[in-house]
XYZ file of C-alpha atoms in Angstrom:
610
model
C -7.004 -24.467 -17.798
C -3.612 -23.135 -16.813
C -0.759 -21.193 -18.414
C 2.176 -22.996 -20.095
C 5.642 -21.844 -20.861
C 4.557 -20.141 -24.118
C 1.758 -18.340 -22.361
C 4.232 -17.039 -19.717
C 6.351 -15.760 -22.518
C 3.455 -13.865 -24.066
C 2.556 -12.404 -20.740
C 6.163 -11.215 -20.270
C 6.094 -9.759 -23.748
C 2.858 -7.875 -22.907
C 4.404 -6.475 -19.689
C 7.536 -5.424 -21.650
C 5.500 -3.506 -24.201
C 3.596 -1.749 -21.290
C 6.786 -0.785 -19.582
C 8.347 0.400 -22.804
C 5.454 2.779 -23.209
C 5.466 3.823 -19.505
C 9.140 4.636 -19.786
C 8.685 6.436 -23.083
C 11.266 4.581 -24.990
C 11.724 5.952 -28.482
C 9.795 4.258 -31.249
C 12.868 3.074 -33.043
C 14.122 1.194 -30.068
C 10.830 -0.526 -29.038
C 11.389 -3.825 -31.011
C 12.233 -6.558 -28.593
C 12.171 -9.307 -31.035
C 9.211 -11.385 -29.845
C 6.638 -12.271 -32.553
C 3.631 -13.333 -30.488
C 0.751 -10.995 -29.994
C -0.664 -10.181 -26.556
C -4.179 -10.790 -27.967
C -3.344 -14.512 -28.181
C -3.817 -14.801 -24.346
C -7.372 -13.483 -24.171
C -9.023 -16.845 -24.649
C -6.807 -18.516 -22.129
C -7.212 -15.822 -19.297
C -10.937 -15.455 -19.728
C -11.328 -19.280 -19.626
C -9.074 -19.428 -16.526
C -11.041 -16.765 -14.714
C -14.304 -18.557 -15.610
C -13.059 -21.784 -14.150
C -11.736 -20.174 -11.022
C -14.919 -18.153 -10.492
C -16.905 -21.454 -10.730
C -14.617 -23.090 -8.140
C -15.186 -20.190 -5.757
C -18.938 -20.460 -6.244
C -18.809 -24.215 -5.534
C -16.214 -24.350 -2.801
C -15.973 -20.755 -1.394
C -12.255 -20.748 -1.812
C -9.329 -21.606 -4.200
C -6.027 -23.350 -3.691
C -2.547 -21.948 -3.941
C -2.154 -23.070 -7.573
C -5.411 -21.441 -8.706
C -4.431 -18.259 -6.816
C -1.137 -18.131 -8.984
C -3.212 -18.709 -12.069
C -5.685 -15.965 -11.316
C -2.668 -13.636 -10.543
C -1.418 -14.515 -13.967
C -4.745 -13.312 -15.399
C -4.682 -10.088 -13.425
C -1.140 -9.269 -14.561
C -2.053 -9.730 -18.162
C -5.167 -7.420 -18.016
C -3.226 -4.882 -16.012
C -0.356 -4.852 -18.585
C -2.620 -5.011 -21.608
C -4.340 -1.736 -20.746
C -0.930 0.011 -20.878
C 0.118 -1.399 -24.316
C -2.092 1.059 -26.110
C -2.922 -1.575 -28.752
C -6.763 -1.619 -28.717
C -8.254 1.278 -26.835
C -11.668 -0.144 -27.247
C -10.642 -2.777 -24.657
C -9.269 -0.387 -22.106
C -12.366 -0.434 -19.788
C -12.702 -4.171 -20.291
C -9.061 -4.708 -19.308
C -9.353 -2.458 -16.314
C -12.539 -3.979 -14.905
C -11.727 -7.606 -15.541
C -8.184 -7.022 -14.249
C -9.513 -5.410 -11.062
C -11.823 -8.405 -10.468
C -8.927 -10.763 -10.945
C -6.716 -8.832 -8.612
C -9.416 -8.978 -5.938
C -9.906 -12.694 -6.289
C -6.096 -13.334 -5.868
C -6.057 -11.243 -2.631
C -4.630 -8.061 -4.046
C -7.326 -5.490 -3.116
C -4.843 -2.601 -3.338
C -4.268 -3.240 -7.033
C -8.022 -3.613 -7.461
C -8.453 -0.106 -6.102
C -5.750 1.256 -8.423
C -7.453 -0.108 -11.595
C -10.907 0.769 -10.528
C -9.984 4.447 -10.052
C -8.838 4.507 -13.749
C -12.226 3.624 -15.124
C -14.351 6.421 -16.384
C -17.864 5.355 -15.370
C -19.590 7.804 -17.711
C -18.276 5.812 -20.654
C -18.389 2.256 -19.116
C -20.458 0.059 -21.456
C -19.314 -3.472 -22.289
C -22.657 -4.361 -23.849
C -23.658 -6.569 -21.072
C -26.987 -5.015 -19.906
C -25.395 -3.087 -16.940
C -23.681 -6.085 -15.438
C -20.374 -4.150 -15.950
C -21.780 -1.170 -13.919
C -22.811 -3.546 -11.146
C -19.306 -5.250 -11.103
C -17.706 -1.725 -10.912
C -19.872 -0.813 -7.986
C -19.096 -4.198 -6.245
C -15.314 -3.665 -6.611
C -15.337 -0.007 -5.635
C -16.481 -1.104 -2.218
C -18.815 1.706 -1.053
C -22.066 -0.034 0.083
C -23.664 2.987 1.669
C -25.800 3.195 -1.439
C -27.090 0.800 -4.128
C -25.834 1.213 -7.643
C -27.873 3.086 -10.224
C -28.433 0.364 -12.761
C -31.109 2.114 -14.853
C -32.967 0.263 -17.525
C -31.519 -3.281 -17.988
C -32.736 -6.781 -18.666
C -31.343 -7.608 -15.151
C -32.507 -4.590 -13.217
C -34.741 -6.377 -10.767
C -32.289 -9.211 -10.095
C -29.319 -6.869 -9.697
C -31.474 -4.644 -7.348
C -32.186 -7.762 -5.176
C -28.546 -8.598 -5.023
C -27.413 -5.097 -4.116
C -30.126 -4.557 -1.626
C -29.268 -7.689 0.371
C -25.532 -7.160 -0.095
C -25.789 -3.620 1.373
C -27.960 -4.909 4.225
C -25.306 -7.461 5.051
C -22.526 -4.842 5.216
C -24.644 -2.496 7.196
C -25.991 -4.881 9.816
C -24.333 -8.272 9.364
C -27.637 -9.910 8.232
C -29.023 -11.221 4.971
C -25.817 -13.179 4.017
C -27.979 -16.142 2.789
C -30.395 -13.863 0.999
C -27.427 -12.263 -0.895
C -26.062 -15.595 -2.035
C -29.552 -16.743 -3.028
C -30.106 -13.565 -5.058
C -26.703 -14.207 -6.848
C -27.836 -17.681 -7.605
C -31.067 -16.493 -9.122
C -29.152 -13.966 -11.231
C -26.734 -16.604 -12.456
C -29.604 -19.027 -13.413
C -31.499 -16.436 -15.263
C -28.446 -15.222 -17.263
C -27.386 -18.849 -18.028
C -30.802 -19.567 -19.483
C -30.790 -16.764 -22.106
C -27.817 -14.603 -22.598
C -24.328 -14.093 -24.118
C -20.995 -15.672 -23.158
C -19.668 -12.337 -21.928
C -22.742 -11.787 -19.740
C -22.297 -15.361 -18.407
C -18.635 -14.617 -17.635
C -19.289 -11.324 -15.820
C -22.181 -12.822 -13.938
C -19.881 -15.597 -12.557
C -17.345 -12.904 -11.559
C -20.020 -11.018 -9.669
C -21.181 -14.216 -7.847
C -17.569 -15.172 -6.937
C -16.690 -11.724 -5.642
C -19.847 -11.486 -3.559
C -18.851 -14.740 -1.895
C -15.301 -13.628 -1.287
C -16.351 -10.206 0.013
C -18.720 -11.781 2.513
C -16.065 -14.213 3.658
C -13.608 -11.310 4.098
C -16.080 -9.078 5.883
C -15.698 -7.812 9.461
C -19.110 -9.121 10.337
C -18.019 -12.609 9.436
C -14.555 -12.577 10.881
C -14.142 -10.280 13.855
C -16.601 -12.075 16.137
C -14.881 -15.341 15.450
C -11.364 -14.031 15.872
C -12.102 -12.300 19.174
C -14.777 -14.541 20.763
C -17.010 -11.438 21.111
C -20.485 -11.222 19.694
C -21.684 -9.219 16.712
C -23.716 -7.014 19.040
C -20.446 -5.983 20.849
C -18.770 -5.223 17.510
C -21.800 -3.544 15.888
C -21.042 0.079 17.058
C -17.455 -0.284 15.654
C -18.190 -2.090 12.366
C -20.962 0.444 11.550
C -18.690 3.406 11.957
C -17.995 5.194 8.707
C -14.258 5.316 9.464
C -13.939 1.607 10.161
C -13.099 -0.987 7.413
C -15.787 -3.245 6.171
C -13.650 -6.136 5.103
C -10.283 -7.394 6.125
C -7.198 -7.472 3.928
C -5.001 -10.595 3.752
C -2.663 -9.328 6.472
C -5.491 -8.768 8.860
C -7.006 -12.151 8.200
C -3.680 -13.741 8.838
C -3.371 -11.920 12.277
C -6.924 -12.944 13.153
C -6.252 -16.596 12.303
C -3.202 -16.591 14.554
C -5.053 -15.304 17.588
C -3.574 -11.771 17.685
C -6.998 -10.088 17.801
C -7.680 -12.384 20.846
C -4.745 -11.361 23.015
C -1.856 -13.494 21.514
C 1.521 -11.826 21.799
C 3.485 -11.853 18.528
C 6.358 -10.622 16.437
C 4.690 -9.682 13.108
C 6.559 -9.149 9.861
C 4.221 -7.004 7.696
C 5.333 -5.073 4.694
C 4.690 -1.354 4.258
C 1.175 -0.717 2.949
C -0.188 -4.134 4.014
C -2.656 -2.604 6.295
C -0.601 -2.088 9.409
C -2.508 0.972 10.778
C -5.937 -0.736 10.613
C -4.454 -3.946 11.977
C -3.133 -1.905 14.979
C -6.568 -0.396 15.457
C -8.307 -3.757 15.496
C -5.822 -5.191 17.994
C -6.512 -2.178 20.369
C -10.253 -2.307 19.850
C -10.269 -5.993 20.567
C -8.413 -5.580 23.785
C -10.713 -2.735 24.908
C -13.928 -4.444 23.893
C -12.884 -7.584 25.784
C -12.085 -5.368 28.854
C -8.546 -6.757 29.025
C -7.034 -3.357 29.571
C -7.831 0.354 29.712
C -4.383 1.417 28.559
C -2.738 0.508 25.171
C 0.696 1.854 24.385
C 2.163 2.327 20.876
C 5.888 2.734 20.809
C 7.348 4.237 17.620
C 11.061 5.117 17.123
C 10.552 8.444 15.389
C 8.546 11.652 16.295
C 7.340 11.914 12.729
C 5.893 8.432 12.941
C 4.226 9.210 16.311
C 2.593 12.218 14.795
C 1.442 10.154 11.862
C -0.065 7.441 14.031
C -1.805 9.989 16.263
C -3.368 11.649 13.245
C -4.721 8.283 11.915
C -6.048 7.311 15.350
C -7.753 10.597 16.035
C -9.625 10.070 12.811
C -10.343 6.404 13.491
C -11.593 6.946 17.035
C -13.500 10.234 16.347
C -16.555 10.891 18.391
C -15.795 8.043 20.737
C -15.756 9.996 23.991
C -14.717 6.979 26.149
C -11.332 6.652 24.297
C -8.607 9.279 24.502
C -5.589 9.454 22.135
C -2.478 10.868 23.922
C 0.799 11.569 22.219
C 3.428 12.346 24.927
C 5.438 15.437 24.025
C 8.484 17.133 25.463
C 6.422 19.311 27.786
C 4.856 16.351 29.466
C 4.602 16.628 33.327
C 4.587 13.790 35.770
C 1.361 15.024 37.273
C -0.411 14.100 33.979
C 0.072 10.441 34.688
C -2.985 10.592 36.893
C -5.100 11.097 33.760
C -4.377 7.514 32.748
C -5.661 6.155 36.126
C -9.275 7.242 35.010
C -10.915 3.827 34.604
C -13.996 5.493 33.003
C -11.958 5.918 29.892
C -9.676 3.883 27.591
C -6.307 5.428 26.792
C -4.199 5.000 23.621
C -0.674 6.372 24.439
C 1.688 7.078 21.441
C 5.274 7.906 22.299
C 8.933 7.139 21.587
C 10.912 4.474 23.598
C 12.778 7.305 25.320
C 9.523 8.899 26.575
C 8.021 5.614 27.768
C 11.213 4.765 29.629
C 11.137 8.194 31.279
C 7.533 7.587 32.439
C 8.109 4.141 33.786
C 11.205 5.079 35.679
C 9.436 8.025 37.314
C 6.206 6.199 38.157
C 6.694 2.461 37.982
C 3.047 1.737 39.062
C 1.961 3.212 35.614
C 3.286 0.042 34.050
C 0.947 -2.147 36.075
C -2.045 -0.869 34.074
C -0.591 -1.478 30.652
C -2.404 -4.488 29.185
C -1.277 -3.981 25.527
C 1.924 -2.644 24.105
C 2.792 -2.402 20.464
C 6.372 -1.819 19.328
C 6.281 -0.352 15.785
C 9.125 -0.493 13.216
C 10.901 -3.396 15.005
C 13.571 -3.610 12.268
C 15.093 -0.505 13.868
C 17.042 -2.951 15.941
C 19.328 -3.414 12.912
C 19.991 0.311 12.130
C 23.183 1.340 13.733
C 23.314 3.763 16.672
C 19.530 4.287 16.680
C 18.877 0.563 16.603
C 21.145 -0.008 19.655
C 19.341 2.653 21.536
C 16.000 1.169 20.680
C 17.104 -2.273 21.666
C 18.584 -1.166 25.020
C 15.404 0.723 25.807
C 13.216 -2.193 25.047
C 15.325 -4.453 27.211
C 14.721 -1.982 30.134
C 11.000 -1.689 29.322
C 10.532 -5.417 29.649
C 11.382 -5.308 33.363
C 8.457 -2.969 34.086
C 5.686 -4.562 32.053
C 3.276 -6.972 33.727
C 3.543 -10.648 32.752
C -0.014 -10.801 31.182
C 0.594 -7.794 28.994
C 0.028 -8.529 25.308
C 3.218 -7.580 23.512
C 3.222 -6.927 19.764
C 6.290 -6.094 17.710
C 5.638 -5.022 14.109
C 8.382 -4.857 11.439
C 8.473 -4.432 7.654
C 11.592 -6.583 7.405
C 13.183 -8.467 10.273
C 15.783 -11.192 9.729
C 15.926 -12.720 13.204
C 12.226 -12.725 14.016
C 12.290 -16.054 16.077
C 15.136 -14.795 18.235
C 13.379 -11.481 18.847
C 10.206 -13.300 19.658
C 11.844 -15.480 22.258
C 13.561 -12.427 23.680
C 10.415 -10.398 23.894
C 8.206 -13.005 25.402
C 8.400 -16.898 25.718
C 4.658 -17.112 24.597
C 5.126 -14.987 21.483
C 4.265 -16.209 17.980
C 6.120 -15.364 14.911
C 3.777 -14.379 12.110
C 5.305 -14.137 8.645
C 3.121 -11.675 6.536
C 5.670 -11.058 3.787
C 3.198 -12.371 1.128
C 0.313 -10.151 2.368
C 1.048 -7.050 0.195
C -2.259 -5.776 -1.244
C -0.675 -4.451 -4.407
C 1.365 -5.994 -7.188
C 4.967 -4.609 -7.415
C 7.578 -4.995 -10.070
C 11.273 -5.262 -9.317
C 13.787 -4.138 -11.909
C 17.592 -3.958 -12.080
C 19.416 -1.487 -14.174
C 21.988 -3.007 -16.621
C 24.428 -1.061 -18.867
C 25.994 -4.133 -20.533
C 24.611 -3.125 -23.974
C 25.602 0.545 -23.753
C 22.378 2.366 -23.268
C 20.967 1.402 -19.904
C 18.067 -1.177 -19.849
C 15.929 -2.361 -16.970
C 15.733 -6.192 -16.356
C 12.564 -7.096 -14.447
C 13.071 -10.181 -12.271
C 10.880 -13.149 -11.814
C 9.510 -12.941 -8.232
C 9.608 -16.746 -7.876
C 13.302 -16.702 -8.705
C 15.140 -13.386 -8.352
C 18.072 -14.765 -10.218
C 16.038 -15.044 -13.437
C 14.756 -12.185 -15.668
C 11.160 -12.225 -16.573
C 11.335 -9.457 -19.198
C 13.453 -6.358 -19.984
C 12.948 -2.785 -21.153
C 15.701 -1.700 -23.617
C 17.272 1.711 -24.012
C 15.651 3.326 -21.104
C 18.734 5.306 -19.862
C 20.668 7.017 -22.678
C 23.994 8.593 -21.455
C 23.922 12.390 -21.978
C 27.042 14.544 -22.324
C 27.107 17.462 -19.781
C 28.520 20.705 -21.342
C 32.027 21.234 -20.249
C 32.697 24.017 -17.772
C 35.674 26.354 -18.500
C 39.076 24.691 -18.081
C 37.387 21.369 -17.501
C 39.441 18.535 -18.871
C 37.186 15.507 -18.202
C 33.959 14.875 -20.103
C 31.059 14.301 -17.725
C 27.882 12.440 -18.381
C 24.374 12.221 -16.935
C 23.554 9.848 -15.573
C 26.878 8.420 -14.471
C 26.426 4.634 -14.920
C 28.855 4.049 -12.075
C 26.820 6.171 -9.678
C 23.533 4.783 -8.379
C 22.294 8.032 -7.083
C 22.723 9.554 -10.546
C 20.782 6.655 -12.196
C 18.054 6.934 -9.576
C 17.649 10.652 -10.180
C 17.530 10.154 -13.989
C 14.795 7.560 -13.702
C 12.914 9.654 -11.114
C 12.986 12.782 -13.308
C 11.892 10.819 -16.356
C 8.833 9.438 -14.531
C 7.915 12.443 -12.359
C 6.432 14.281 -15.228
C 3.372 12.115 -15.056
C 3.796 9.928 -11.826
C 4.450 10.522 -8.100
C 8.019 9.593 -7.299
C 10.060 8.866 -4.109
C 13.785 8.055 -3.965
C 14.671 6.191 -0.713
C 18.143 6.640 0.696
C 19.966 4.799 3.455
C 21.626 7.857 4.885
C 20.918 11.657 4.968
C 24.343 12.138 3.175
C 22.828 10.414 0.187
C 19.835 12.782 0.190
C 22.190 15.769 0.219
C 24.215 14.157 -2.595
C 21.115 13.776 -4.818
C 20.005 17.405 -3.993
C 23.402 18.448 -5.336
C 22.870 16.444 -8.485
C 19.444 18.008 -8.862
C 20.945 21.550 -8.775
C 23.681 20.551 -11.257
C 21.178 18.912 -13.558
C 18.983 22.021 -13.884
C 22.037 24.222 -14.212
C 23.152 22.129 -17.252
C 19.694 21.515 -18.576
C 17.703 24.516 -17.664
C 14.862 23.865 -20.305
C 14.060 20.265 -19.263
C 10.735 19.783 -17.638
C 10.174 19.872 -13.923
C 8.126 17.344 -11.962
C 4.395 17.833 -12.048
C 3.328 19.902 -9.030
C 0.749 22.493 -7.811
C 2.489 25.864 -8.541
C 0.989 27.621 -5.540
C 2.054 24.842 -3.195
C 5.608 24.912 -4.643
C 5.686 28.727 -3.868
C 4.505 28.266 -0.272
C 6.899 25.375 0.507
C 9.808 27.111 -1.161
C 9.231 30.183 0.918
C 9.029 28.196 4.078
C 12.356 26.470 3.202
C 13.964 29.841 2.344
C 13.006 31.296 5.715
C 14.604 28.299 7.457
C 17.603 27.847 5.247
C 18.781 30.358 2.688
C 18.455 31.168 -1.077
C 21.693 29.488 -1.940
C 20.887 26.252 -0.127
C 20.495 23.064 -2.414
C 17.238 22.178 -0.580
C 15.720 25.524 -1.458
C 16.931 25.427 -5.002
C 15.538 21.947 -5.632
C 12.280 22.777 -4.021
C 11.829 25.693 -6.544
C 11.945 22.927 -9.194
C 9.372 20.822 -7.303
C 11.868 18.346 -5.620
C 11.785 18.052 -1.936
C 13.793 16.260 0.829
C 12.781 14.659 4.026
C 15.265 13.487 6.688
C 15.940 13.796 10.379
C 17.781 17.113 10.370
C 15.110 19.064 8.475
C 12.880 21.193 10.810
C 9.760 19.400 12.005
C 7.358 21.856 10.528
C 8.893 21.606 7.044
C 8.756 17.790 7.228
C 5.088 17.913 8.202
C 4.288 20.371 5.338
C 6.166 18.178 2.809
C 4.409 15.015 3.996
C 1.018 16.717 3.602
C 1.810 18.061 0.200
C 2.976 14.593 -0.998
C -0.076 12.889 0.580
C -2.405 15.289 -1.175
C -0.522 14.974 -4.551
C 0.289 18.741 -4.568
C 3.907 17.673 -5.116
C 5.195 14.605 -6.873
C 8.893 14.186 -6.042
C 10.467 13.455 -2.722
C 13.980 12.281 -1.714
C 13.896 10.781 1.851
C 15.518 8.501 4.321
C 14.049 5.737 6.471
C 12.534 8.450 8.705
C 9.818 8.757 6.075
C 10.012 5.442 4.316
C 9.554 3.340 7.322
C 6.229 4.554 8.546
C 4.548 7.650 6.933
C 1.722 6.795 4.568
C 1.969 9.029 1.497
C -0.890 7.385 -0.455
């Protein structure tokens, strides 16, 4: 089974309905003149999921075409939940959509849908198979699920017991798959089509999770035994299975010492990938010093915080972020061979260290250059490139060199320049979450958003009409020209309108190329609330708003746009803002205490706000 052209149209219609509701388009403007109902796709997508599950059970993997088909199923279930057509199917859509996303290598989207399920009401009338599938997708195997009374209690308990043992110790893989087979055979002999369907999903997901597990992959990728990896894999802070990007790195030898230029999108698992690269090098005794070079202090701070958590209670590994007060005498600390050292610093700091004590470079066996696309960003990029050119002279020939970039257009040239033995690894398709790309269009008066087909950005997949009405701004005294909000010729104004519209219920970030654009939007924010004082502010924690606003007031003034916008729950983040304020804003956004931030690449290119 596979989707045809008509099926694709129904999917696009379903997605359009979901977006219309998400953007709160008025009822009278919601007719997009497509007659087919989303429910027509249920038979197709369930049949496709069943076929693909069977293929995974039989062959342990699926091809590229099947992966596209299962993504089609996931998109449908994800969108259908947001159409508000049949609320009785909400949990079904979320659970099956989460399973489909996992099977097509989008574990981030799986996590998003799973978090929306209210387990206290989860009952799809399948004798607790749904509860087990939820537990399986949630991914916490430190405990077995509470199945309760069910026709399948004993069989599910056997599967979960062996599955947990595998993820705790790397054993019982064959017992887990045998228990899945027994469950499938029992359900097939007696029970309903929905129970058969969910059982096959459980079996297929168990296979895929085992195949993605660290126990299965890291020993193979690094030529190190399970016993060597065991203390790491069993840590609570370490991942239990690899995401697509990490599997790609392992398959290309990066975890076994291969130098590479890696193109990895934001949120694809860069931090954990970096951790695995470092751990692999340390465990194989290839070096006792690993250096991470990041172009911004804020990013260095973020990386250090992540690594302090990841390497907690590991007394043989020290995390060192070089600051402005660093003294040359402290270099002797890194000569201690009884410890492994992770040093996190900017290119300027590393260059300073190497020029003042060149023997330090001889001990570096691994160096990771983060945010490599900074080569293409004006003055800062030129500085970064010149510094790296100098750094190359000091590094030993056998040093593993990794350059990681979200977007880099000349990866092959950079690779050859950095090291002749480098590989270029294109991980652009390893995003763990599904994303939509829309373009604002005012051709029909009121602005609509055309969402593009990812396989062909020149074609629209579906559109959301009448999302951006043009509002007259009250004229000031002596003003001759009528002003409007948003101004359809001003992208900043349009971005602010959409962000304000969505921030009442979602977390929002506006990314700007330059700090001047941030200040421009802050000015628009102040004007907006002056003209429309009764309009709702972004959702935020009131106490947090008071604290952050006071901090900004003490550093700036009460008539500063940054302070005025902050009082409304809208915050800025760019290079010239004091470091303490930036850290406080990052924390508040990360913890969902605030929901609206306007930022430059300083934040967008490295700090994790999820």
